[in-house]
Amino acid sequence: MSKFITLANAGVQQLQPYQPGKPISELERELGISHSIKLASNENPLGPSEKVNDVINAALPELALYPDGNGFALKQALAAHLNVEMESITLGNGSEEILRMLVQAFVNQDNETLFSQYAFAVYAIATQMVGAKANIVPASQWGNDLTAMLAAITPKTRLIFIANPNNPTGTWVGEQALRAFLDHVPKDVFVALDEAYYEYAVNTSDYPDTLGWLKDYPNLIILRTFSKAYGLAGLRVGYGISHPEVADILNRVRPAFNTNQLAQAAATVALQDQDHIARAVATNEKGMQQLMGACDDLGLGYIPSKGNFLTVDMGQAAAPIYDAMLREGVILRPLANYGLPNHLRITVGLPDENARCIEALGTVCQ
Ligand SMILES: *Cc1c(COP(=O)(O)O)cnc(C)c1O
């Protein structure tokens, strides 16, 4: 055994890799089955807008060239769509990369990040990577307890992560509570508001419209992504909207060509097809009802969700159920590494995918 681990940076020595949802190809290779479905990574079951096909084909002849490192066209389209300045936008190889850039730019081993129990795993990983301390605040009803989080801020707190809606629990915080929270956060503490599921939640009556808040809270960074409702998870593109000075700092740590040519082109046209987003949201709402109804029928509890996933309480250790579902050809997401050993997270699929998942759950949970 080599001892290379002793040569790794202090934070990296303790790091555990991110555990993604199991890919379909891996399951089918391992079990020798076919026609399995994946409801494990909150992807859009409709796929991307059809308009994406043409722009990808049109971009193919240019693949020998580096992409535009500044992502001008996509930033311009985003600025128009969101009604913000281009200077406040940062593009990332997925919004995960922007989460990591924020930590790289602002957090070190002498200070702390703060986030809720049951938060997105990347917050802890990015914090650990730089050897900083993660101050993890107990959740309230599976979600961010903003009052407790405010009380947990210390002079060492540099960056707070809040996912709204939250993954893996689907909980959300409303406008008033979030504003009251931001009013009390010190101005030299950054708040990364992770809105990966924004498109699914935005029609909720008290869901905050945070873009308009940036002028009031220059320490706020809003993160969104093309991976979920836009159906482009495989291309890896997300973005941050922040004070232009924060965007300038992120731009200094950003890898030079972090969003690729196909991703930029696809995201730019996907943004123009808002009908597709409306279809995705409608499909999700129907599927969510379908899954919740089935859980009620099966006597399974679940956490009400504003995302495109439902986190279900199996009422027993979920690992054997996860395994049995795999053998039925249905990939769900186990959450033991999130401290939720009895829960499984189900991504809302197409009606027939949901039905297949429900039928398999019925068999497996007998
Ligand atoms: C899926 C997800 C992301 C981002 O994913 P990218 O594909 O990197 O854009 C970020 N935050 C949360 C909470 C998510 O669930």
PDB file of N, CA, C and O in Angstrom, residues 280-347:
ATOM      1  N   ALA A 280     -42.755  20.483 -18.627  1.00  0.00           N
ATOM      2  CA  ALA A 280     -42.016  19.730 -17.609  1.00  0.00           C
ATOM      3  C   ALA A 280     -42.651  19.923 -16.231  1.00  0.00           C
ATOM      4  O   ALA A 280     -42.808  18.967 -15.467  1.00  0.00           O
ATOM      5  N   VAL A 281     -43.047  21.156 -15.957  1.00  0.00           N
ATOM      6  CA  VAL A 281     -43.634  21.457 -14.649  1.00  0.00           C
ATOM      7  C   VAL A 281     -45.000  20.778 -14.521  1.00  0.00           C
ATOM      8  O   VAL A 281     -45.316  20.186 -13.483  1.00  0.00           O
ATOM      9  N   ALA A 282     -45.793  20.813 -15.613  1.00  0.00           N
ATOM     10  CA  ALA A 282     -47.120  20.172 -15.574  1.00  0.00           C
ATOM     11  C   ALA A 282     -46.980  18.659 -15.409  1.00  0.00           C
ATOM     12  O   ALA A 282     -47.706  18.031 -14.623  1.00  0.00           O
ATOM     13  N   THR A 283     -46.033  18.074 -16.135  1.00  0.00           N
ATOM     14  CA  THR A 283     -45.783  16.631 -16.014  1.00  0.00           C
ATOM     15  C   THR A 283     -45.380  16.282 -14.584  1.00  0.00           C
ATOM     16  O   THR A 283     -45.815  15.276 -14.018  1.00  0.00           O
ATOM     17  N   ASN A 284     -44.579  17.158 -14.015  1.00  0.00           N
ATOM     18  CA  ASN A 284     -44.109  16.921 -12.648  1.00  0.00           C
ATOM     19  C   ASN A 284     -45.259  16.994 -11.648  1.00  0.00           C
ATOM     20  O   ASN A 284     -45.355  16.172 -10.735  1.00  0.00           O
ATOM     21  N   GLU A 285     -46.131  17.980 -11.840  1.00  0.00           N
ATOM     22  CA  GLU A 285     -47.234  18.134 -10.881  1.00  0.00           C
ATOM     23  C   GLU A 285     -48.149  16.911 -10.907  1.00  0.00           C
ATOM     24  O   GLU A 285     -48.536  16.386  -9.866  1.00  0.00           O
ATOM     25  N   LYS A 286     -48.454  16.439 -12.115  1.00  0.00           N
ATOM     26  CA  LYS A 286     -49.304  15.237 -12.239  1.00  0.00           C
ATOM     27  C   LYS A 286     -48.616  14.027 -11.627  1.00  0.00           C
ATOM     28  O   LYS A 286     -49.224  13.247 -10.897  1.00  0.00           O
ATOM     29  N   GLY A 287     -47.336  13.871 -11.957  1.00  0.00           N
ATOM     30  CA  GLY A 287     -46.593  12.715 -11.453  1.00  0.00           C
ATOM     31  C   GLY A 287     -46.460  12.748  -9.943  1.00  0.00           C
ATOM     32  O   GLY A 287     -46.497  11.704  -9.283  1.00  0.00           O
ATOM     33  N   MET A 288     -46.311  13.951  -9.398  1.00  0.00           N
ATOM     34  CA  MET A 288     -46.204  14.086  -7.940  1.00  0.00           C
ATOM     35  C   MET A 288     -47.487  13.607  -7.275  1.00  0.00           C
ATOM     36  O   MET A 288     -47.450  12.868  -6.281  1.00  0.00           O
ATOM     37  N   GLN A 289     -48.647  13.983  -7.864  1.00  0.00           N
ATOM     38  CA  GLN A 289     -49.941  13.519  -7.331  1.00  0.00           C
ATOM     39  C   GLN A 289     -50.026  11.996  -7.404  1.00  0.00           C
ATOM     40  O   GLN A 289     -50.484  11.345  -6.466  1.00  0.00           O
ATOM     41  N   GLN A 290     -49.565  11.464  -8.540  1.00  0.00           N
ATOM     42  CA  GLN A 290     -49.600  10.020  -8.739  1.00  0.00           C
ATOM     43  C   GLN A 290     -48.783   9.302  -7.657  1.00  0.00           C
ATOM     44  O   GLN A 290     -49.244   8.333  -7.047  1.00  0.00           O
ATOM     45  N   LEU A 291     -47.576   9.809  -7.413  1.00  0.00           N
ATOM     46  CA  LEU A 291     -46.702   9.172  -6.418  1.00  0.00           C
ATOM     47  C   LEU A 291     -47.249   9.343  -4.997  1.00  0.00           C
ATOM     48  O   LEU A 291     -47.229   8.400  -4.201  1.00  0.00           O
ATOM     49  N   MET A 292     -47.763  10.544  -4.693  1.00  0.00           N
ATOM     50  CA  MET A 292     -48.285  10.773  -3.339  1.00  0.00           C
ATOM     51  C   MET A 292     -49.508   9.886  -3.092  1.00  0.00           C
ATOM     52  O   MET A 292     -49.637   9.297  -2.009  1.00  0.00           O
ATOM     53  N   GLY A 293     -50.371   9.790  -4.112  1.00  0.00           N
ATOM     54  CA  GLY A 293     -51.557   8.939  -3.979  1.00  0.00           C
ATOM     55  C   GLY A 293     -51.162   7.492  -3.717  1.00  0.00           C
ATOM     56  O   GLY A 293     -51.749   6.812  -2.862  1.00  0.00           O
ATOM     57  N   ALA A 294     -50.141   7.030  -4.444  1.00  0.00           N
ATOM     58  CA  ALA A 294     -49.696   5.642  -4.273  1.00  0.00           C
ATOM     59  C   ALA A 294     -49.118   5.423  -2.878  1.00  0.00           C
ATOM     60  O   ALA A 294     -49.359   4.384  -2.257  1.00  0.00           O
ATOM     61  N   CYS A 295     -48.356   6.402  -2.382  1.00  0.00           N
ATOM     62  CA  CYS A 295     -47.796   6.277  -1.027  1.00  0.00           C
ATOM     63  C   CYS A 295     -48.925   6.188  -0.006  1.00  0.00           C
ATOM     64  O   CYS A 295     -48.872   5.386   0.926  1.00  0.00           O
ATOM     65  N   ASP A 296     -49.963   7.029  -0.212  1.00  0.00           N
ATOM     66  CA  ASP A 296     -51.117   6.974   0.691  1.00  0.00           C
ATOM     67  C   ASP A 296     -51.730   5.568   0.661  1.00  0.00           C
ATOM     68  O   ASP A 296     -52.012   4.986   1.705  1.00  0.00           O
ATOM     69  N   ASP A 297     -51.904   5.037  -0.544  1.00  0.00           N
ATOM     70  CA  ASP A 297     -52.490   3.695  -0.675  1.00  0.00           C
ATOM     71  C   ASP A 297     -51.634   2.626  -0.002  1.00  0.00           C
ATOM     72  O   ASP A 297     -52.149   1.679   0.577  1.00  0.00           O
ATOM     73  N   LEU A 298     -50.316   2.793  -0.127  1.00  0.00           N
ATOM     74  CA  LEU A 298     -49.400   1.782   0.432  1.00  0.00           C
ATOM     75  C   LEU A 298     -49.121   2.023   1.916  1.00  0.00           C
ATOM     76  O   LEU A 298     -48.392   1.257   2.544  1.00  0.00           O
ATOM     77  N   GLY A 299     -49.671   3.102   2.457  1.00  0.00           N
ATOM     78  CA  GLY A 299     -49.429   3.419   3.865  1.00  0.00           C
ATOM     79  C   GLY A 299     -48.013   3.911   4.132  1.00  0.00           C
ATOM     80  O   GLY A 299     -47.484   3.723   5.231  1.00  0.00           O
ATOM     81  N   LEU A 300     -47.399   4.525   3.116  1.00  0.00           N
ATOM     82  CA  LEU A 300     -46.040   5.044   3.287  1.00  0.00           C
ATOM     83  C   LEU A 300     -46.088   6.563   3.496  1.00  0.00           C
ATOM     84  O   LEU A 300     -46.767   7.272   2.743  1.00  0.00           O
ATOM     85  N   GLY A 301     -45.363   7.054   4.471  1.00  0.00           N
ATOM     86  CA  GLY A 301     -45.283   8.497   4.703  1.00  0.00           C
ATOM     87  C   GLY A 301     -44.307   9.133   3.732  1.00  0.00           C
ATOM     88  O   GLY A 301     -43.459   8.457   3.143  1.00  0.00           O
ATOM     89  N   TYR A 302     -44.449  10.426   3.514  1.00  0.00           N
ATOM     90  CA  TYR A 302     -43.505  11.135   2.636  1.00  0.00           C
ATOM     91  C   TYR A 302     -43.397  12.581   3.076  1.00  0.00           C
ATOM     92  O   TYR A 302     -44.251  13.085   3.814  1.00  0.00           O
ATOM     93  N   ILE A 303     -42.351  13.243   2.611  1.00  0.00           N
ATOM     94  CA  ILE A 303     -42.121  14.646   2.956  1.00  0.00           C
ATOM     95  C   ILE A 303     -42.688  15.498   1.813  1.00  0.00           C
ATOM     96  O   ILE A 303     -42.235  15.353   0.662  1.00  0.00           O
ATOM     97  N   PRO A 304     -43.672  16.360   2.079  1.00  0.00           N
ATOM     98  CA  PRO A 304     -44.225  17.198   1.005  1.00  0.00           C
ATOM     99  C   PRO A 304     -43.101  17.936   0.279  1.00  0.00           C
ATOM    100  O   PRO A 304     -42.197  18.478   0.921  1.00  0.00           O
ATOM    101  N   SER A 305     -43.140  17.932  -1.059  1.00  0.00           N
ATOM    102  CA  SER A 305     -41.993  18.401  -1.836  1.00  0.00           C
ATOM    103  C   SER A 305     -42.386  19.431  -2.880  1.00  0.00           C
ATOM    104  O   SER A 305     -43.402  19.295  -3.553  1.00  0.00           O
ATOM    105  N   LYS A 306     -41.573  20.455  -3.048  1.00  0.00           N
ATOM    106  CA  LYS A 306     -41.734  21.415  -4.143  1.00  0.00           C
ATOM    107  C   LYS A 306     -40.722  21.167  -5.253  1.00  0.00           C
ATOM    108  O   LYS A 306     -40.563  21.988  -6.159  1.00  0.00           O
ATOM    109  N   GLY A 307     -39.997  20.059  -5.174  1.00  0.00           N
ATOM    110  CA  GLY A 307     -39.046  19.728  -6.226  1.00  0.00           C
ATOM    111  C   GLY A 307     -39.658  18.764  -7.232  1.00  0.00           C
ATOM    112  O   GLY A 307     -40.881  18.653  -7.340  1.00  0.00           O
ATOM    113  N   ASN A 308     -38.809  18.062  -7.968  1.00  0.00           N
ATOM    114  CA  ASN A 308     -39.293  17.049  -8.907  1.00  0.00           C
ATOM    115  C   ASN A 308     -38.987  15.662  -8.361  1.00  0.00           C
ATOM    116  O   ASN A 308     -38.663  14.743  -9.098  1.00  0.00           O
ATOM    117  N   PHE A 309     -39.099  15.552  -7.050  1.00  0.00           N
ATOM    118  CA  PHE A 309     -38.804  14.284  -6.370  1.00  0.00           C
ATOM    119  C   PHE A 309     -39.612  14.218  -5.085  1.00  0.00           C
ATOM    120  O   PHE A 309     -40.054  15.253  -4.559  1.00  0.00           O
ATOM    121  N   LEU A 310     -39.816  12.994  -4.625  1.00  0.00           N
ATOM    122  CA  LEU A 310     -40.566  12.778  -3.393  1.00  0.00           C
ATOM    123  C   LEU A 310     -39.737  11.858  -2.501  1.00  0.00           C
ATOM    124  O   LEU A 310     -39.303  10.790  -2.942  1.00  0.00           O
ATOM    125  N   THR A 311     -39.524  12.283  -1.275  1.00  0.00           N
ATOM    126  CA  THR A 311     -38.728  11.493  -0.344  1.00  0.00           C
ATOM    127  C   THR A 311     -39.682  10.738   0.580  1.00  0.00           C
ATOM    128  O   THR A 311     -40.479  11.333   1.296  1.00  0.00           O
ATOM    129  N   VAL A 312     -39.592   9.407   0.482  1.00  0.00           N
ATOM    130  CA  VAL A 312     -40.606   8.526   1.063  1.00  0.00           C
ATOM    131  C   VAL A 312     -40.022   7.777   2.252  1.00  0.00           C
ATOM    132  O   VAL A 312     -38.906   7.251   2.195  1.00  0.00           O
ATOM    133  N   ASP A 313     -40.807   7.727   3.325  1.00  0.00           N
ATOM    134  CA  ASP A 313     -40.417   7.025   4.544  1.00  0.00           C
ATOM    135  C   ASP A 313     -40.893   5.584   4.440  1.00  0.00           C
ATOM    136  O   ASP A 313     -42.090   5.317   4.423  1.00  0.00           O
ATOM    137  N   MET A 314     -39.939   4.666   4.357  1.00  0.00           N
ATOM    138  CA  MET A 314     -40.293   3.257   4.177  1.00  0.00           C
ATOM    139  C   MET A 314     -40.754   2.611   5.487  1.00  0.00           C
ATOM    140  O   MET A 314     -41.182   1.456   5.489  1.00  0.00           O
ATOM    141  N   GLY A 315     -40.589   3.324   6.571  1.00  0.00           N
ATOM    142  CA  GLY A 315     -41.017   2.789   7.861  1.00  0.00           C
ATOM    143  C   GLY A 315     -40.139   1.641   8.352  1.00  0.00           C
ATOM    144  O   GLY A 315     -40.481   0.928   9.290  1.00  0.00           O
ATOM    145  N   GLN A 316     -39.027   1.453   7.704  1.00  0.00           N
ATOM    146  CA  GLN A 316     -38.069   0.385   8.052  1.00  0.00           C
ATOM    147  C   GLN A 316     -36.766   0.721   7.317  1.00  0.00           C
ATOM    148  O   GLN A 316     -36.750   1.659   6.510  1.00  0.00           O
ATOM    149  N   ALA A 317     -35.720  -0.050   7.570  1.00  0.00           N
ATOM    150  CA  ALA A 317     -34.459   0.207   6.866  1.00  0.00           C
ATOM    151  C   ALA A 317     -34.701   0.173   5.361  1.00  0.00           C
ATOM    152  O   ALA A 317     -35.291  -0.787   4.838  1.00  0.00           O
ATOM    153  N   ALA A 318     -34.279   1.221   4.669  1.00  0.00           N
ATOM    154  CA  ALA A 318     -34.600   1.347   3.245  1.00  0.00           C
ATOM    155  C   ALA A 318     -33.626   0.585   2.348  1.00  0.00           C
ATOM    156  O   ALA A 318     -33.945   0.309   1.194  1.00  0.00           O
ATOM    157  N   ALA A 319     -32.444   0.213   2.859  1.00  0.00           N
ATOM    158  CA  ALA A 319     -31.427  -0.394   1.995  1.00  0.00           C
ATOM    159  C   ALA A 319     -31.917  -1.682   1.322  1.00  0.00           C
ATOM    160  O   ALA A 319     -31.734  -1.854   0.114  1.00  0.00           O
ATOM    161  N   PRO A 320     -32.573  -2.597   2.071  1.00  0.00           N
ATOM    162  CA  PRO A 320     -33.061  -3.815   1.401  1.00  0.00           C
ATOM    163  C   PRO A 320     -34.136  -3.507   0.358  1.00  0.00           C
ATOM    164  O   PRO A 320     -34.229  -4.197  -0.664  1.00  0.00           O
ATOM    165  N   ILE A 321     -34.935  -2.485   0.607  1.00  0.00           N
ATOM    166  CA  ILE A 321     -35.981  -2.116  -0.357  1.00  0.00           C
ATOM    167  C   ILE A 321     -35.342  -1.529  -1.617  1.00  0.00           C
ATOM    168  O   ILE A 321     -35.732  -1.839  -2.738  1.00  0.00           O
ATOM    169  N   TYR A 322     -34.318  -0.700  -1.394  1.00  0.00           N
ATOM    170  CA  TYR A 322     -33.568  -0.152  -2.531  1.00  0.00           C
ATOM    171  C   TYR A 322     -33.024  -1.292  -3.399  1.00  0.00           C
ATOM    172  O   TYR A 322     -33.181  -1.286  -4.632  1.00  0.00           O
ATOM    173  N   ASP A 323     -32.423  -2.298  -2.744  1.00  0.00           N
ATOM    174  CA  ASP A 323     -31.849  -3.431  -3.489  1.00  0.00           C
ATOM    175  C   ASP A 323     -32.928  -4.219  -4.230  1.00  0.00           C
ATOM    176  O   ASP A 323     -32.748  -4.608  -5.388  1.00  0.00           O
ATOM    177  N   ALA A 324     -34.053  -4.438  -3.543  1.00  0.00           N
ATOM    178  CA  ALA A 324     -35.138  -5.196  -4.174  1.00  0.00           C
ATOM    179  C   ALA A 324     -35.706  -4.424  -5.362  1.00  0.00           C
ATOM    180  O   ALA A 324     -36.058  -5.014  -6.390  1.00  0.00           O
ATOM    181  N   MET A 325     -35.788  -3.105  -5.235  1.00  0.00           N
ATOM    182  CA  MET A 325     -36.266  -2.274  -6.353  1.00  0.00           C
ATOM    183  C   MET A 325     -35.302  -2.373  -7.536  1.00  0.00           C
ATOM    184  O   MET A 325     -35.725  -2.392  -8.694  1.00  0.00           O
ATOM    185  N   LEU A 326     -34.001  -2.423  -7.252  1.00  0.00           N
ATOM    186  CA  LEU A 326     -33.022  -2.589  -8.336  1.00  0.00           C
ATOM    187  C   LEU A 326     -33.304  -3.872  -9.108  1.00  0.00           C
ATOM    188  O   LEU A 326     -33.255  -3.890 -10.340  1.00  0.00           O
ATOM    189  N   ARG A 327     -33.616  -4.928  -8.370  1.00  0.00           N
ATOM    190  CA  ARG A 327     -33.885  -6.205  -9.047  1.00  0.00           C
ATOM    191  C   ARG A 327     -35.170  -6.133  -9.865  1.00  0.00           C
ATOM    192  O   ARG A 327     -35.353  -6.895 -10.813  1.00  0.00           O
ATOM    193  N   GLU A 328     -36.051  -5.207  -9.509  1.00  0.00           N
ATOM    194  CA  GLU A 328     -37.260  -4.957 -10.322  1.00  0.00           C
ATOM    195  C   GLU A 328     -36.959  -4.008 -11.477  1.00  0.00           C
ATOM    196  O   GLU A 328     -37.849  -3.622 -12.229  1.00  0.00           O
ATOM    197  N   GLY A 329     -35.706  -3.560 -11.570  1.00  0.00           N
ATOM    198  CA  GLY A 329     -35.322  -2.659 -12.653  1.00  0.00           C
ATOM    199  C   GLY A 329     -35.670  -1.202 -12.406  1.00  0.00           C
ATOM    200  O   GLY A 329     -35.776  -0.423 -13.347  1.00  0.00           O
ATOM    201  N   VAL A 330     -35.834  -0.829 -11.143  1.00  0.00           N
ATOM    202  CA  VAL A 330     -36.165   0.566 -10.821  1.00  0.00           C
ATOM    203  C   VAL A 330     -35.079   1.125  -9.897  1.00  0.00           C
ATOM    204  O   VAL A 330     -34.895   0.637  -8.782  1.00  0.00           O
ATOM    205  N   ILE A 331     -34.377   2.137 -10.388  1.00  0.00           N
ATOM    206  CA  ILE A 331     -33.303   2.735  -9.590  1.00  0.00           C
ATOM    207  C   ILE A 331     -33.857   3.936  -8.826  1.00  0.00           C
ATOM    208  O   ILE A 331     -34.325   4.903  -9.422  1.00  0.00           O
ATOM    209  N   LEU A 332     -33.823   3.868  -7.494  1.00  0.00           N
ATOM    210  CA  LEU A 332     -34.213   4.995  -6.645  1.00  0.00           C
ATOM    211  C   LEU A 332     -32.955   5.499  -5.941  1.00  0.00           C
ATOM    212  O   LEU A 332     -31.860   4.996  -6.166  1.00  0.00           O
ATOM    213  N   ARG A 333     -33.101   6.480  -5.083  1.00  0.00           N
ATOM    214  CA  ARG A 333     -31.919   7.022  -4.404  1.00  0.00           C
ATOM    215  C   ARG A 333     -31.970   6.730  -2.908  1.00  0.00           C
ATOM    216  O   ARG A 333     -32.857   7.221  -2.209  1.00  0.00           O
ATOM    217  N   PRO A 334     -31.027   5.915  -2.418  1.00  0.00           N
ATOM    218  CA  PRO A 334     -30.956   5.693  -0.972  1.00  0.00           C
ATOM    219  C   PRO A 334     -30.383   6.940  -0.298  1.00  0.00           C
ATOM    220  O   PRO A 334     -29.592   7.667  -0.894  1.00  0.00           O
ATOM    221  N   LEU A 335     -30.768   7.201   0.934  1.00  0.00           N
ATOM    222  CA  LEU A 335     -30.375   8.458   1.591  1.00  0.00           C
ATOM    223  C   LEU A 335     -29.681   8.232   2.931  1.00  0.00           C
ATOM    224  O   LEU A 335     -29.620   9.148   3.757  1.00  0.00           O
ATOM    225  N   ALA A 336     -29.153   7.023   3.134  1.00  0.00           N
ATOM    226  CA  ALA A 336     -28.485   6.747   4.411  1.00  0.00           C
ATOM    227  C   ALA A 336     -27.313   7.702   4.625  1.00  0.00           C
ATOM    228  O   ALA A 336     -27.074   8.164   5.752  1.00  0.00           O
ATOM    229  N   ASN A 337     -26.612   8.045   3.531  1.00  0.00           N
ATOM    230  CA  ASN A 337     -25.464   8.957   3.688  1.00  0.00           C
ATOM    231  C   ASN A 337     -25.913  10.388   3.997  1.00  0.00           C
ATOM    232  O   ASN A 337     -25.096  11.235   4.310  1.00  0.00           O
ATOM    233  N   TYR A 338     -27.190  10.648   3.911  1.00  0.00           N
ATOM    234  CA  TYR A 338     -27.747  11.943   4.332  1.00  0.00           C
ATOM    235  C   TYR A 338     -28.322  11.857   5.754  1.00  0.00           C
ATOM    236  O   TYR A 338     -28.969  12.799   6.210  1.00  0.00           O
ATOM    237  N   GLY A 339     -28.150  10.714   6.403  1.00  0.00           N
ATOM    238  CA  GLY A 339     -28.728  10.551   7.729  1.00  0.00           C
ATOM    239  C   GLY A 339     -30.210  10.205   7.682  1.00  0.00           C
ATOM    240  O   GLY A 339     -30.940  10.438   8.641  1.00  0.00           O
ATOM    241  N   LEU A 340     -30.647   9.651   6.563  1.00  0.00           N
ATOM    242  CA  LEU A 340     -32.054   9.266   6.411  1.00  0.00           C
ATOM    243  C   LEU A 340     -32.130   7.793   5.991  1.00  0.00           C
ATOM    244  O   LEU A 340     -32.514   7.470   4.860  1.00  0.00           O
ATOM    245  N   PRO A 341     -31.763   6.866   6.903  1.00  0.00           N
ATOM    246  CA  PRO A 341     -31.637   5.448   6.517  1.00  0.00           C
ATOM    247  C   PRO A 341     -32.962   4.766   6.192  1.00  0.00           C
ATOM    248  O   PRO A 341     -32.963   3.708   5.580  1.00  0.00           O
ATOM    249  N   ASN A 342     -34.084   5.359   6.612  1.00  0.00           N
ATOM    250  CA  ASN A 342     -35.384   4.734   6.330  1.00  0.00           C
ATOM    251  C   ASN A 342     -36.078   5.335   5.110  1.00  0.00           C
ATOM    252  O   ASN A 342     -37.183   4.934   4.773  1.00  0.00           O
ATOM    253  N   HIS A 343     -35.437   6.323   4.481  1.00  0.00           N
ATOM    254  CA  HIS A 343     -36.083   7.012   3.361  1.00  0.00           C
ATOM    255  C   HIS A 343     -35.461   6.625   2.021  1.00  0.00           C
ATOM    256  O   HIS A 343     -34.283   6.299   1.945  1.00  0.00           O
ATOM    257  N   LEU A 344     -36.274   6.694   0.977  1.00  0.00           N
ATOM    258  CA  LEU A 344     -35.775   6.625  -0.394  1.00  0.00           C
ATOM    259  C   LEU A 344     -36.308   7.849  -1.129  1.00  0.00           C
ATOM    260  O   LEU A 344     -37.448   8.257  -0.918  1.00  0.00           O
ATOM    261  N   ARG A 345     -35.470   8.420  -1.987  1.00  0.00           N
ATOM    262  CA  ARG A 345     -35.920   9.563  -2.786  1.00  0.00           C
ATOM    263  C   ARG A 345     -36.308   9.072  -4.176  1.00  0.00           C
ATOM    264  O   ARG A 345     -35.526   8.372  -4.835  1.00  0.00           O
ATOM    265  N   ILE A 346     -37.512   9.433  -4.595  1.00  0.00           N
ATOM    266  CA  ILE A 346     -38.023   9.018  -5.908  1.00  0.00           C
ATOM    267  C   ILE A 346     -38.139  10.243  -6.798  1.00  0.00           C
ATOM    268  O   ILE A 346     -38.863  11.189  -6.475  1.00  0.00           O
ATOM    269  N   THR A 347     -37.434  10.246  -7.922  1.00  0.00           N
ATOM    270  CA  THR A 347     -37.612  11.321  -8.895  1.00  0.00           C
ATOM    271  C   THR A 347     -38.928  11.099  -9.621  1.00  0.00           C
ATOM    272  O   THR A 347     -39.239   9.969 -10.025  1.00  0.00           O
TER     273      THR A 347
END
